[in-house]
Coordinates of C-alpha atoms in Angstrom, one line a residue:
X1 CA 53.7 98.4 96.8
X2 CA 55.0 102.1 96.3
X3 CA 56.1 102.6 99.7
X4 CA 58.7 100.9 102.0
X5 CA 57.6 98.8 105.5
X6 CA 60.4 99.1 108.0
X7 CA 60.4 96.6 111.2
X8 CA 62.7 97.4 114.1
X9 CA 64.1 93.9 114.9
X10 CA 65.8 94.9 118.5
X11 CA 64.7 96.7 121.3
X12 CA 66.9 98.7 123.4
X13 CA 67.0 102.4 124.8
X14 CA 69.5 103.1 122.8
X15 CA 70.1 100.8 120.2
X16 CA 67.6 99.7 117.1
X17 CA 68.8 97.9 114.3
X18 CA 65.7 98.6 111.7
X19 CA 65.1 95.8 108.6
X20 CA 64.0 98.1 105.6
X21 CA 62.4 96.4 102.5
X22 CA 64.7 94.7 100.4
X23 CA 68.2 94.3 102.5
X24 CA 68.1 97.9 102.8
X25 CA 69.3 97.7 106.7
X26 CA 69.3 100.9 109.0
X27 CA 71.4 101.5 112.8
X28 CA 69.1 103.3 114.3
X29 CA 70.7 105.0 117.6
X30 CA 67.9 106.5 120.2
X31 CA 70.5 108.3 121.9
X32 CA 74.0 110.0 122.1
X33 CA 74.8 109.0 118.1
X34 CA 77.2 111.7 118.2
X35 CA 76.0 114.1 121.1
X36 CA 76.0 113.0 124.8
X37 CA 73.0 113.6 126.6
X38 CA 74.2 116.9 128.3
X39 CA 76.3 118.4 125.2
X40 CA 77.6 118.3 121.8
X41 CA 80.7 115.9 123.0
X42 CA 81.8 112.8 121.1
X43 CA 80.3 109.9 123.1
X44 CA 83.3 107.2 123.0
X45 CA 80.3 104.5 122.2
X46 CA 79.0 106.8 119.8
X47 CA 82.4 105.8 117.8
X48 CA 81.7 102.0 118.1
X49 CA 77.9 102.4 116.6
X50 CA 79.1 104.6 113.8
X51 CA 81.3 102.3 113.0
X52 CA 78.9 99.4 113.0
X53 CA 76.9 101.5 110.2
X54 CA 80.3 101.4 108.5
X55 CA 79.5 97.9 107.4
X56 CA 79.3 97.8 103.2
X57 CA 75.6 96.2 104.0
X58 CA 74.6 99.2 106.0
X59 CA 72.9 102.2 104.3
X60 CA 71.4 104.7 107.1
X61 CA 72.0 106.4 110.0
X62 CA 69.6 108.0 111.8
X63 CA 70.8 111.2 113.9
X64 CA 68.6 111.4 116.9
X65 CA 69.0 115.0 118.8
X66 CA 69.5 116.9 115.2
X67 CA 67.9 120.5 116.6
X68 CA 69.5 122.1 113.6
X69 CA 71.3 121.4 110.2
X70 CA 74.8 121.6 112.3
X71 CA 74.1 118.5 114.1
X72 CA 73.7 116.4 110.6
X73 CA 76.2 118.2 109.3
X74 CA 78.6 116.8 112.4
X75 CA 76.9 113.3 112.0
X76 CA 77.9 113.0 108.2
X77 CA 81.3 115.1 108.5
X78 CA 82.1 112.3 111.5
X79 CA 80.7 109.5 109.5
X80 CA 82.8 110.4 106.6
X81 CA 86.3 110.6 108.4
X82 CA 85.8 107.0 109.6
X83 CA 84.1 105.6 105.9
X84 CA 83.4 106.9 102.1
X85 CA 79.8 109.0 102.1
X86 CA 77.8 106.0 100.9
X87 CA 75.3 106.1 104.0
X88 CA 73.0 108.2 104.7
X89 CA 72.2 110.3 107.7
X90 CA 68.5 110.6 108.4
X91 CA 67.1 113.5 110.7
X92 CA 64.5 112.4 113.0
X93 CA 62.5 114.9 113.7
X94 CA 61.2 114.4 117.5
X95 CA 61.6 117.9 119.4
X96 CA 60.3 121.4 119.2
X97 CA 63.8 122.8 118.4
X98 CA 63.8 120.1 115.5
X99 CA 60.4 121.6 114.3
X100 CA 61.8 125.4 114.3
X101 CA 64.7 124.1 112.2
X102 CA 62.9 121.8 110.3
X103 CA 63.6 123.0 106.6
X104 CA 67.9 124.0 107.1
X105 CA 67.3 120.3 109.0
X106 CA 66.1 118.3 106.1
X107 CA 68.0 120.1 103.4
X108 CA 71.1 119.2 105.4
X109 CA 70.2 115.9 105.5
X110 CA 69.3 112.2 103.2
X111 CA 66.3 112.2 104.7
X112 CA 64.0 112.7 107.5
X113 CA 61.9 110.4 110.2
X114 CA 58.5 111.4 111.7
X115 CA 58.8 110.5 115.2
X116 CA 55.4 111.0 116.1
X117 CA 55.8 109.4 119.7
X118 CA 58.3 112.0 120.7
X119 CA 56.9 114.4 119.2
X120 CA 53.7 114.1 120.8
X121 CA 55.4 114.2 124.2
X122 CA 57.3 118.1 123.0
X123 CA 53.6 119.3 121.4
X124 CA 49.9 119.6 122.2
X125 CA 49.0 116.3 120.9
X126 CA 46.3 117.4 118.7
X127 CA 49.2 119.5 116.8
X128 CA 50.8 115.8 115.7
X129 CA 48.8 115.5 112.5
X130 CA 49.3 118.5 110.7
X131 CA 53.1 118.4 111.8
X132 CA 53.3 114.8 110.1
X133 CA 51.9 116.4 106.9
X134 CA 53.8 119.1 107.2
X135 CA 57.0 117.3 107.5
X136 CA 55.8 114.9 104.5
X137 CA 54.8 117.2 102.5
X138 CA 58.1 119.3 102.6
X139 CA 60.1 116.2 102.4
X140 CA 58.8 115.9 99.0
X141 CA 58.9 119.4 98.1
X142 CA 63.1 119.3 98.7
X143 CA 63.2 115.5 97.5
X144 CA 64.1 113.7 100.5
X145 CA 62.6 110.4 101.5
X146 CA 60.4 110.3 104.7
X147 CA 59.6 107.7 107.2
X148 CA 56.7 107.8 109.0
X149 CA 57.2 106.1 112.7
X150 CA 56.2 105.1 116.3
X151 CA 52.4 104.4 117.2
X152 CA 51.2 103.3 114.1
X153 CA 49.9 99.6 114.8
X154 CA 50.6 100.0 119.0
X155 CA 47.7 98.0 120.0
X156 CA 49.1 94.6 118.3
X157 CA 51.8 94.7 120.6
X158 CA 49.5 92.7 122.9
X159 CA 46.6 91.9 120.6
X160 CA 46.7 89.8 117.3
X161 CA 43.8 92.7 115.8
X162 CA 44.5 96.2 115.3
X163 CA 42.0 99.1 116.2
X164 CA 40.2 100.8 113.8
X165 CA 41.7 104.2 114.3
X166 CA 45.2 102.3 114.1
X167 CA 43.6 101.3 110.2
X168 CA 42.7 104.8 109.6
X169 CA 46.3 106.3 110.8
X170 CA 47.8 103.7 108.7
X171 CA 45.2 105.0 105.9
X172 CA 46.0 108.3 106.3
X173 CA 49.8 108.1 106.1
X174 CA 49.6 106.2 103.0
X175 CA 47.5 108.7 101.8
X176 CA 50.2 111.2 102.3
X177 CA 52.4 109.8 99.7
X178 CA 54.8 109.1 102.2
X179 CA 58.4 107.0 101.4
X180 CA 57.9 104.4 104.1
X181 CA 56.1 103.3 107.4
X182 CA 57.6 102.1 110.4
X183 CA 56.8 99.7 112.9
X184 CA 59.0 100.0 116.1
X185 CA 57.4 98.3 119.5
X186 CA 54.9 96.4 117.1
X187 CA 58.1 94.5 115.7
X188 CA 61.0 94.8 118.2
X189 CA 58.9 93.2 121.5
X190 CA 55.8 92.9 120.3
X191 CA 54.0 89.3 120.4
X192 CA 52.6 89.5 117.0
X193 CA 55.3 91.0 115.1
X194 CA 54.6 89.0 111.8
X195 CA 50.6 89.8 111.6
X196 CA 51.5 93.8 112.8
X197 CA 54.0 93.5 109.5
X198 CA 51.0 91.6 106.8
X199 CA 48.7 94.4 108.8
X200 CA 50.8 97.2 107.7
X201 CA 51.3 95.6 104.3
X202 CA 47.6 94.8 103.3
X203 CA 46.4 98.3 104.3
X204 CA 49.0 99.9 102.5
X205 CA 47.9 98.2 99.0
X206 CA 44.3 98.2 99.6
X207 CA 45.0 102.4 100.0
X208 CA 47.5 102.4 96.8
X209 CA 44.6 100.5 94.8
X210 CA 42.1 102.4 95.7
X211 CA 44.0 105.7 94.9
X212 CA 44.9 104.6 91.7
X213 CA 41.3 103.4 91.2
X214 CA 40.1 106.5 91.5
X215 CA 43.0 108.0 89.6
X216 CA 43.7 110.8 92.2
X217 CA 46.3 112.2 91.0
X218 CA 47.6 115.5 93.1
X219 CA 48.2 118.7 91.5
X220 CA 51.0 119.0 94.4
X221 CA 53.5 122.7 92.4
X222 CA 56.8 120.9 92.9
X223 CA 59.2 123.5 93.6
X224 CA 62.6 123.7 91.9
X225 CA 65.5 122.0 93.5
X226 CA 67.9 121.7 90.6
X227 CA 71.3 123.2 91.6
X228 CA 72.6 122.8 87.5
X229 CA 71.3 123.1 84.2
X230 CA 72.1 119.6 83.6
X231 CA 70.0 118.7 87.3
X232 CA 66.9 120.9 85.3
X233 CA 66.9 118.9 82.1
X234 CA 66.9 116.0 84.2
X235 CA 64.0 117.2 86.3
X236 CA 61.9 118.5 83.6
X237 CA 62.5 115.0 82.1
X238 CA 60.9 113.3 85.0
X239 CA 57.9 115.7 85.8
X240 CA 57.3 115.1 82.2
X241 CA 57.4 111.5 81.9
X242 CA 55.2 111.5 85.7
X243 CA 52.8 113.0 83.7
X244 CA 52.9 111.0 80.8
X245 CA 52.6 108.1 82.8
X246 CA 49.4 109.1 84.1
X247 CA 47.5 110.3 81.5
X248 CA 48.4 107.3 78.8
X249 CA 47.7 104.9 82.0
X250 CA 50.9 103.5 81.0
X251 CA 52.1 99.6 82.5
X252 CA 55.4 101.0 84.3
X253 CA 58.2 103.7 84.0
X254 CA 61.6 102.5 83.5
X255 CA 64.6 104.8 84.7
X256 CA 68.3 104.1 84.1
X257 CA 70.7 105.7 86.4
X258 CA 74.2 106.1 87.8
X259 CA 73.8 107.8 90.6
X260 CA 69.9 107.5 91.5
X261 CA 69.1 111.4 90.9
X262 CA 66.8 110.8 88.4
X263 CA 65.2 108.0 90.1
X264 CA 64.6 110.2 93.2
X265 CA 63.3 112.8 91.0
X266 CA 60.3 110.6 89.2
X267 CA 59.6 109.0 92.4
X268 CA 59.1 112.7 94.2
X269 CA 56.8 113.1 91.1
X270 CA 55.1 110.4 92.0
X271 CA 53.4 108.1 88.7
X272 CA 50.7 106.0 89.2
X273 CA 52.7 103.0 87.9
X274 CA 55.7 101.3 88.9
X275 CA 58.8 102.4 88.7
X276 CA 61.6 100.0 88.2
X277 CA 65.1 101.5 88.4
X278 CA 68.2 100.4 87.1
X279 CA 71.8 101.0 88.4
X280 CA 75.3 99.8 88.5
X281 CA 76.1 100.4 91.9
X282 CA 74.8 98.3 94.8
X283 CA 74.9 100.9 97.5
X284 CA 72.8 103.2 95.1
X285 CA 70.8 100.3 94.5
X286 CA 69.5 99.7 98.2
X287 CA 69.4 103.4 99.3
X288 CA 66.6 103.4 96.2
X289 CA 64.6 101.2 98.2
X290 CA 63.7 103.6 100.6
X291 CA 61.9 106.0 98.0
X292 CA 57.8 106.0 97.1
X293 CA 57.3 103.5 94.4
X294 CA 60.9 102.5 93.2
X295 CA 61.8 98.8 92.9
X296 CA 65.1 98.9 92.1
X297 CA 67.8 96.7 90.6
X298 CA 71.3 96.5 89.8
X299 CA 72.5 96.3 86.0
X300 CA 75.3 96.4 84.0
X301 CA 75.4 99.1 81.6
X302 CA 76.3 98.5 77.7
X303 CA 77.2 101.8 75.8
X304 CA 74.1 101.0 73.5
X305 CA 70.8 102.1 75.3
X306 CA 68.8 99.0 72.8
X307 CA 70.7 96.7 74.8
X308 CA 70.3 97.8 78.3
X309 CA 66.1 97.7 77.2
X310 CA 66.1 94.6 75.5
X311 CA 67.9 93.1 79.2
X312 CA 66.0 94.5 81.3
X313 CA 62.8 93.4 79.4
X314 CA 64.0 90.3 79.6
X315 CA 64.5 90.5 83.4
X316 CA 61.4 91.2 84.1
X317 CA 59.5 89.1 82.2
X318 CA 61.4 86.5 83.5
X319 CA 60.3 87.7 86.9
X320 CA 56.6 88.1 85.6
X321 CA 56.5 91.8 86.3
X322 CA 55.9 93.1 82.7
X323 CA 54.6 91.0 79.6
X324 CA 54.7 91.6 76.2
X325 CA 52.2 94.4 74.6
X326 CA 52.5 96.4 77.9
X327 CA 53.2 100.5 77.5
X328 CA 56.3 101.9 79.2
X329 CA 58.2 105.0 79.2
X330 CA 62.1 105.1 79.5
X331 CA 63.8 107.7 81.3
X332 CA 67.9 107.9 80.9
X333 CA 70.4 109.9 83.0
X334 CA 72.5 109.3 80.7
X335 CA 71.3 110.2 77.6
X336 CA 69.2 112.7 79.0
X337 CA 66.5 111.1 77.0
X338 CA 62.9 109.8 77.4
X339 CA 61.1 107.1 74.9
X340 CA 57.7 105.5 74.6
X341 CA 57.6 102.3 73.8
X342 CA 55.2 98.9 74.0
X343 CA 57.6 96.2 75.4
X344 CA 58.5 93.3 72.9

């Protein structure tokens, strides 16, 4: 599946911890992460959640209240004097003054989360879908994942059968191309929190097959978001390759990175193939997880680019996820380089 299910496993007015695909694990605070209720004051329990998402197995924050691109900025410059910058600080988007901000908010920012619920309580209700596509679509545009949450299957938290419109939400989002869907009430105190999660699941791959069926492929103008010339090749690289991909119908796109820029960059270019990404860093690793269509894993590099191929072929024909014969393209960060090739 190219996008991520998330599953809030707690409920609690101010506390979520949020299960991402893959060990990917999120604290999610509703309120007063960094900013009391009435100001911009340290909250002392703030101090004691942030340093919860300190934990090596934690990825992302979520900063609720983020009006403006100071607010993340405080999140991550406070989350970085208690721990190294390895987690992420995701915006949620949930108020009007969010909305005004919204692009210094999401360029300050790892990411962003549609809170459609809250949302829908700031706006004329009838505004929420356009602002969900809105926010999506910019995401993409300034390659930052988005979650899309709140609402989305709410009638399962007393009924084992979603509605129809609930289907066609689900639909749409998908549609969207966004990063990940959310379940929140569904999951946290819900009484059928594993058939609102297979639900979610089996609507989201029936929507991915039938796009790729029908080979829609969008003619979305990325804009430019390099900040070096080395960033550019790299980004060419990967628009390139997207396109590649598409037209030679290839089997899957392999991408071997350090750091995960180039990964984020094919997955914001979105191929109608797989994408299996390869790091050497764990943390890098599990923040991939959150992006459209990545499955990542974590490898060893050799010096010799033959090598790191013939492994990972290896891997994942072990794991039955390529077989011999199939087409794939290569991307490297590291050499800067991009091969076609039928695997072995």
């Amino acid at each position: 599946m190219a996008l991520s299910l998330c599953a809030a496993l707690i409920a609690d007015p101010h506390y979520i911890l949020t299960l991402l695909l893959d060990n990917l694990i999120c604290i999610m605070h509703l309120n007063d992460i960094l900013h009391s209720p009435i100001g911009s004051l340290i909250c002392p329990r703030a101090v004691k959640r942030v340093m919860e998402a300190a934990m090596p197995r934690l990825q992302c924050l979520k900063a609720d209240l983020a009006h403006k691109d100071l607010h993340v900025f405080q999140s991550m410059s406070f989350i970085n004097s208690y721990t190294p910058s390895d987690i992420a600080v995701i915006a949620k988007i949930e108020s009007i003054d969010s909305l005004t901000n919204l692009e210094e908010i999401i360029r300050a920012s790892d990411g962003a989360m549609v809170a459609r619920g809250d949302l829908g309580a700031q706006i004329p209700l009838e505004q929420v879908p356009s602002i969900q596509q809105k926010i999506v679509k910019l995401c993409r545009q300034l390659n930052k994942p988005v979650i899309v949450a709140s609402q989305l299957l709410e009638s399962m938290i007393e009924y084992p059968i979603p509605t129809r419109a609930e289907v066609a939400d689900v639909s749409e989002a998908v549609h969207q191309r966004a990063d990940a869907l959310m379940l929140s009430g569904e999951s946290a105190m819900g009484r059928y929190p594993d058939k609102a999660l297979i639900v979610l699941s089996s609507v989201s791959l029936r929507i991915e097959r039938w796009w790729r069926e029908e080979k829609h492929h969008e003619p979305l103008e990325l804009e430019d978001v390099s900040s070096s010339f080395s960033d550019k090749i790299s980004e060419e690289i990967c628009i390139s390759a997207a396109k590649m991909a598409n037209k030679l119908e290839v089997d899957a796109v392999f991408v071997y990175t350090k750091g995960g820029h180039m990964a984020s960059l094919l997955s914001r270019c979105r191929p109608d193939c797989p994408i299996f990404a390869f790091t050497n860093s764990t943390s890098v690793r599990r923040r991939l997880n959150l992006q459209w269509g990545l499955i990542p894993f974590r490898l060893t590099f050799s010096d010799d680019m033959e090598s790191n191929l013939n492994r990972t072929f290896s891997l994942l024909k072990a794991r039955g996820m390529i077989k011999s014969g199939d087409l794939v393209i290569a991307l490297s960060d590291m050499l800067q380089s991009i091969q076609v090739m039928n695997v072995p």
